[in-house]
mmCIF file with all atom_site columns, C-alpha atoms in Angstrom:
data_model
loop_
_atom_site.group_PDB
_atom_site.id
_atom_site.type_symbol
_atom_site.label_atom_id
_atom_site.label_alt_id
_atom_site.label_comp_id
_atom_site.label_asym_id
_atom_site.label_entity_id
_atom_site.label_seq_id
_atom_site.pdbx_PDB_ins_code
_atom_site.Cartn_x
_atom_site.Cartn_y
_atom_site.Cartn_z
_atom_site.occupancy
_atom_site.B_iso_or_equiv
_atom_site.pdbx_formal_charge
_atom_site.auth_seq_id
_atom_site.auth_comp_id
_atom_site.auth_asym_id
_atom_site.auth_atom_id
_atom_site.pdbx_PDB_model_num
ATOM 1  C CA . UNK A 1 1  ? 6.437   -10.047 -16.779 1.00 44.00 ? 9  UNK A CA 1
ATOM 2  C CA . UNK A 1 2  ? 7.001   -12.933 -14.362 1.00 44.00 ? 10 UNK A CA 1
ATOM 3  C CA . UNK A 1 3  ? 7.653   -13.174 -10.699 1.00 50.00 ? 11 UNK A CA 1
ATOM 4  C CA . UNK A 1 4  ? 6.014   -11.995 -7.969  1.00 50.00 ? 12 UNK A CA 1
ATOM 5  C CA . UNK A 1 5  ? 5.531   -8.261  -7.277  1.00 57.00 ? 13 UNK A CA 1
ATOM 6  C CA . UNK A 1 6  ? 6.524   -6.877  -4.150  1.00 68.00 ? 14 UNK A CA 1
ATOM 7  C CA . UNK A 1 7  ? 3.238   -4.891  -3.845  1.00 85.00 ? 15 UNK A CA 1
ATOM 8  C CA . UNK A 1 8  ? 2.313   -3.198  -0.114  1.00 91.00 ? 16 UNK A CA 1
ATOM 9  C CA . UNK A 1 9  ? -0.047  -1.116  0.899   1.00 95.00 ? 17 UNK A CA 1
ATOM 10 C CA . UNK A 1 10 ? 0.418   1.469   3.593   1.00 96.00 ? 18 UNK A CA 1
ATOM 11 C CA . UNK A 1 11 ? -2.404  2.984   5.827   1.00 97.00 ? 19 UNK A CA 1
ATOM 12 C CA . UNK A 1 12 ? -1.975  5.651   7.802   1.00 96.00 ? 20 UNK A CA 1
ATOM 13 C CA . UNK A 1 13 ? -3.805  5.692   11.022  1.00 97.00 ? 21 UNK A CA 1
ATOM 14 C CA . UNK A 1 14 ? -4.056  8.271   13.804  1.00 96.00 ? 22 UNK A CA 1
ATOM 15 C CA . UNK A 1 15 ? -3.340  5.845   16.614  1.00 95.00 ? 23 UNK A CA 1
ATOM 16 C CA . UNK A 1 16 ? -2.777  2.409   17.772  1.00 95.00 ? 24 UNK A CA 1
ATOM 17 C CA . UNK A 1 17 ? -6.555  1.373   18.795  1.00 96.00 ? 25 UNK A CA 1
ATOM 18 C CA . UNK A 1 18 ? -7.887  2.796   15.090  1.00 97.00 ? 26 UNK A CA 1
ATOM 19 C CA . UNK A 1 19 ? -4.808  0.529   13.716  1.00 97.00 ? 27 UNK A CA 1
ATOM 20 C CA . UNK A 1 20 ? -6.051  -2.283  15.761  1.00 97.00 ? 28 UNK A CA 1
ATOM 21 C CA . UNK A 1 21 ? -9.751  -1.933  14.296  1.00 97.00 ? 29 UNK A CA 1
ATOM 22 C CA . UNK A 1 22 ? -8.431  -1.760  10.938  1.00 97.00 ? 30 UNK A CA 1
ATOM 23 C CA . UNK A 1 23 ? -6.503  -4.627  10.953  1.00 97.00 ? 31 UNK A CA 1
ATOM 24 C CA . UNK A 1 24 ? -9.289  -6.665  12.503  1.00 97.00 ? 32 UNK A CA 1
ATOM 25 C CA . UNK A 1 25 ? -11.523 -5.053  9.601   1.00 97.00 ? 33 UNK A CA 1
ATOM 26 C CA . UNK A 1 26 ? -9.175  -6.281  6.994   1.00 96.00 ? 34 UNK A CA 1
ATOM 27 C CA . UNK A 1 27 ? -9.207  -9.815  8.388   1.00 95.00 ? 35 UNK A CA 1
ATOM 28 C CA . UNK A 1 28 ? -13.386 -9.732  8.244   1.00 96.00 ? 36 UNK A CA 1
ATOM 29 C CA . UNK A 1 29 ? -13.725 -7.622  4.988   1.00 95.00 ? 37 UNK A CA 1
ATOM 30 C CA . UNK A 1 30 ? -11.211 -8.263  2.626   1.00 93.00 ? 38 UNK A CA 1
ATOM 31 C CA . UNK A 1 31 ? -10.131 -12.303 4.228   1.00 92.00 ? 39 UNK A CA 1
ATOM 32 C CA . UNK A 1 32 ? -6.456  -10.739 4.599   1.00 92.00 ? 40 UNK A CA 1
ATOM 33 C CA . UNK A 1 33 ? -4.936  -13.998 6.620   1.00 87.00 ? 41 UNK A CA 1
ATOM 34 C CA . UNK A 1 34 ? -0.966  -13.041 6.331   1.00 88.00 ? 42 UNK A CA 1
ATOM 35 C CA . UNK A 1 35 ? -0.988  -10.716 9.782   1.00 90.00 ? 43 UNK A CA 1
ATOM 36 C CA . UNK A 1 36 ? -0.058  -7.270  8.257   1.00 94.00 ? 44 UNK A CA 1
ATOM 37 C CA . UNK A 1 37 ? 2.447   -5.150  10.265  1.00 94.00 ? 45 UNK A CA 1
ATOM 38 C CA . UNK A 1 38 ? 1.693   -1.837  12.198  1.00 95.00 ? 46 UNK A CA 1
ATOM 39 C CA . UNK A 1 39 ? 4.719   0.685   12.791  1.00 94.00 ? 47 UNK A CA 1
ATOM 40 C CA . UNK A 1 40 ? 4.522   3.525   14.904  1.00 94.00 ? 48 UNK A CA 1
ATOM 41 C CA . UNK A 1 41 ? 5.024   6.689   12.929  1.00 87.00 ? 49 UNK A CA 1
ATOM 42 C CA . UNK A 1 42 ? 6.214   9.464   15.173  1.00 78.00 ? 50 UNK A CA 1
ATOM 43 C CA . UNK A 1 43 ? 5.516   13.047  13.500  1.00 66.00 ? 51 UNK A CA 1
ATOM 44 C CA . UNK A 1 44 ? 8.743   14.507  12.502  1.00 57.00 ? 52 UNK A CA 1
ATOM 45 C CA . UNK A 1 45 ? 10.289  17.130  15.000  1.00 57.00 ? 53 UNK A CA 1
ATOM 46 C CA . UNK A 1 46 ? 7.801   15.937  17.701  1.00 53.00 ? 54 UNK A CA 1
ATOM 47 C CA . UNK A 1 47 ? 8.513   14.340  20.973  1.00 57.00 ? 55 UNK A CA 1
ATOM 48 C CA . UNK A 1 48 ? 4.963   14.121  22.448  1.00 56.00 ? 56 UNK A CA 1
ATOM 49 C CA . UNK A 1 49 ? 4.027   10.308  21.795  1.00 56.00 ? 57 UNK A CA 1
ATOM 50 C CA . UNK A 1 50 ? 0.490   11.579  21.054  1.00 60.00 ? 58 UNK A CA 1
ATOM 51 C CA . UNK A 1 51 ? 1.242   12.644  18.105  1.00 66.00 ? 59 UNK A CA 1
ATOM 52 C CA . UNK A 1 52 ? 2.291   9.232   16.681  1.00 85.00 ? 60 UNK A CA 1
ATOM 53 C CA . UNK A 1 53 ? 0.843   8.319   13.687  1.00 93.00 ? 61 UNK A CA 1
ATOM 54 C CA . UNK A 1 54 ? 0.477   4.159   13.155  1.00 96.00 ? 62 UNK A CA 1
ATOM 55 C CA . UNK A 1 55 ? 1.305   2.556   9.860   1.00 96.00 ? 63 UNK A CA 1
ATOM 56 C CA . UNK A 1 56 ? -0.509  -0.930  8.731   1.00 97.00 ? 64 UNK A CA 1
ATOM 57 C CA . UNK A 1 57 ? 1.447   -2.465  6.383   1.00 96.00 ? 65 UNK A CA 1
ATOM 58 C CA . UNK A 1 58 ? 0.071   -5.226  4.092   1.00 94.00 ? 66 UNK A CA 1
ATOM 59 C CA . UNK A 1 59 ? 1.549   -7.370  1.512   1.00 91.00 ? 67 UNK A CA 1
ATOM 60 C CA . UNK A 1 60 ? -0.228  -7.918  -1.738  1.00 90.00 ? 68 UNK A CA 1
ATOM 61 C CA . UNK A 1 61 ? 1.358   -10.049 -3.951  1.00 85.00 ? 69 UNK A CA 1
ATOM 62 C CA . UNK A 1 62 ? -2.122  -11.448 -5.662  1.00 86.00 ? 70 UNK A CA 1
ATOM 63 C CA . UNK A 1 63 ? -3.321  -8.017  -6.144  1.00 88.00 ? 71 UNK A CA 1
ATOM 64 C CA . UNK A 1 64 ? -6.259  -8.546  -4.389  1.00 89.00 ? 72 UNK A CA 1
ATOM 65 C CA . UNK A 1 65 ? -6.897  -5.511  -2.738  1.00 93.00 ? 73 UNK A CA 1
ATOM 66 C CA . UNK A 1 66 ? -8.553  -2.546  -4.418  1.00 93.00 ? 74 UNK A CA 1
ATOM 67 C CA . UNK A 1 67 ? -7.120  0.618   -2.967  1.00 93.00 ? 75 UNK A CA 1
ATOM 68 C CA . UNK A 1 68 ? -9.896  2.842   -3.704  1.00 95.00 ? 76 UNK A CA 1
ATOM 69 C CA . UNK A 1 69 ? -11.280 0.358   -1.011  1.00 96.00 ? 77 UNK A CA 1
ATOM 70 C CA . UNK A 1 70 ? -8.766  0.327   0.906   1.00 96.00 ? 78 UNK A CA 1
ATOM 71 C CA . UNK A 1 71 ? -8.596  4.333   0.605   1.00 96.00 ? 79 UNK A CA 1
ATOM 72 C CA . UNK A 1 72 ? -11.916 3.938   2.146   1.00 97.00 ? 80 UNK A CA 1
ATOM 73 C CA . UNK A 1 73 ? -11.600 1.745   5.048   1.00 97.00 ? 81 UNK A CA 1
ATOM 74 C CA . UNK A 1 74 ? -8.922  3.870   6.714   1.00 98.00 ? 82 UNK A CA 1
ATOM 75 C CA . UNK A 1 75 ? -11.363 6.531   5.968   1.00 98.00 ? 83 UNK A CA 1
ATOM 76 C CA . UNK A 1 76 ? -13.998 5.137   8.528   1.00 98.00 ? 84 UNK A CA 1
ATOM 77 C CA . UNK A 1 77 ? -11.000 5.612   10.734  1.00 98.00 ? 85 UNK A CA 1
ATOM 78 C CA . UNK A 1 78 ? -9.976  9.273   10.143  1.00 97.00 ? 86 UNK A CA 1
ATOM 79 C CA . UNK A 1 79 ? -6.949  7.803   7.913   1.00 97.00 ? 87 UNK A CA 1
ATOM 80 C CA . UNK A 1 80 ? -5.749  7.137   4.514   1.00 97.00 ? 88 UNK A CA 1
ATOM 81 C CA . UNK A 1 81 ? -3.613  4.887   2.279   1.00 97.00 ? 89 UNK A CA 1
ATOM 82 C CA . UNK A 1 82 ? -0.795  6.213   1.045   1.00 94.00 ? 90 UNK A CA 1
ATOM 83 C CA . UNK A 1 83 ? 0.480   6.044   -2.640  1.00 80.00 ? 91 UNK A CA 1
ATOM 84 C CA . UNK A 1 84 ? 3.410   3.819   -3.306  1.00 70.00 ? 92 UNK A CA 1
#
């Protein structure tokens, strides 16, 4: 099969500051250079912005990234990666 994959990974973070940190982690750990993009999340049915989640979003055409490891890096954040 040819072409490139459209492969992203999504973390899901309890808030913006443990988002932060894991982006700056990625960058260190894993050399991810193409800035991946956090979305706040809001929880459905609530209004209180505390209980946003945030969403990094990372490209991974290469299939570089393992996601057990990544599984575990949002981990040391009280997060997780979610299955595509």
């Amino acid at each position: 099969m040819s072409g490139v994959s459209d492969v992203r990974h999504v973390l899901v973070l309890p808030d913006r500051d443990a988002a932060e940190d894991v982006v700056e982690a990625l960058r260190e750990r894993f050399g991810v250079v193409e800035e991946p993009q956090l979305v706040r999340d809001a929880l459905a049915g609530e209004d209180d912005a505390e209980d946003a989640q945030w969403l990094v979003v990372l490209r991974d055409e290469d299939g570089r990234l393992d996601a057990g490891e990544l599984d575990g890096l949002a981990g040391e954040w009280e997060g997780w990666r979610e299955e595509p």
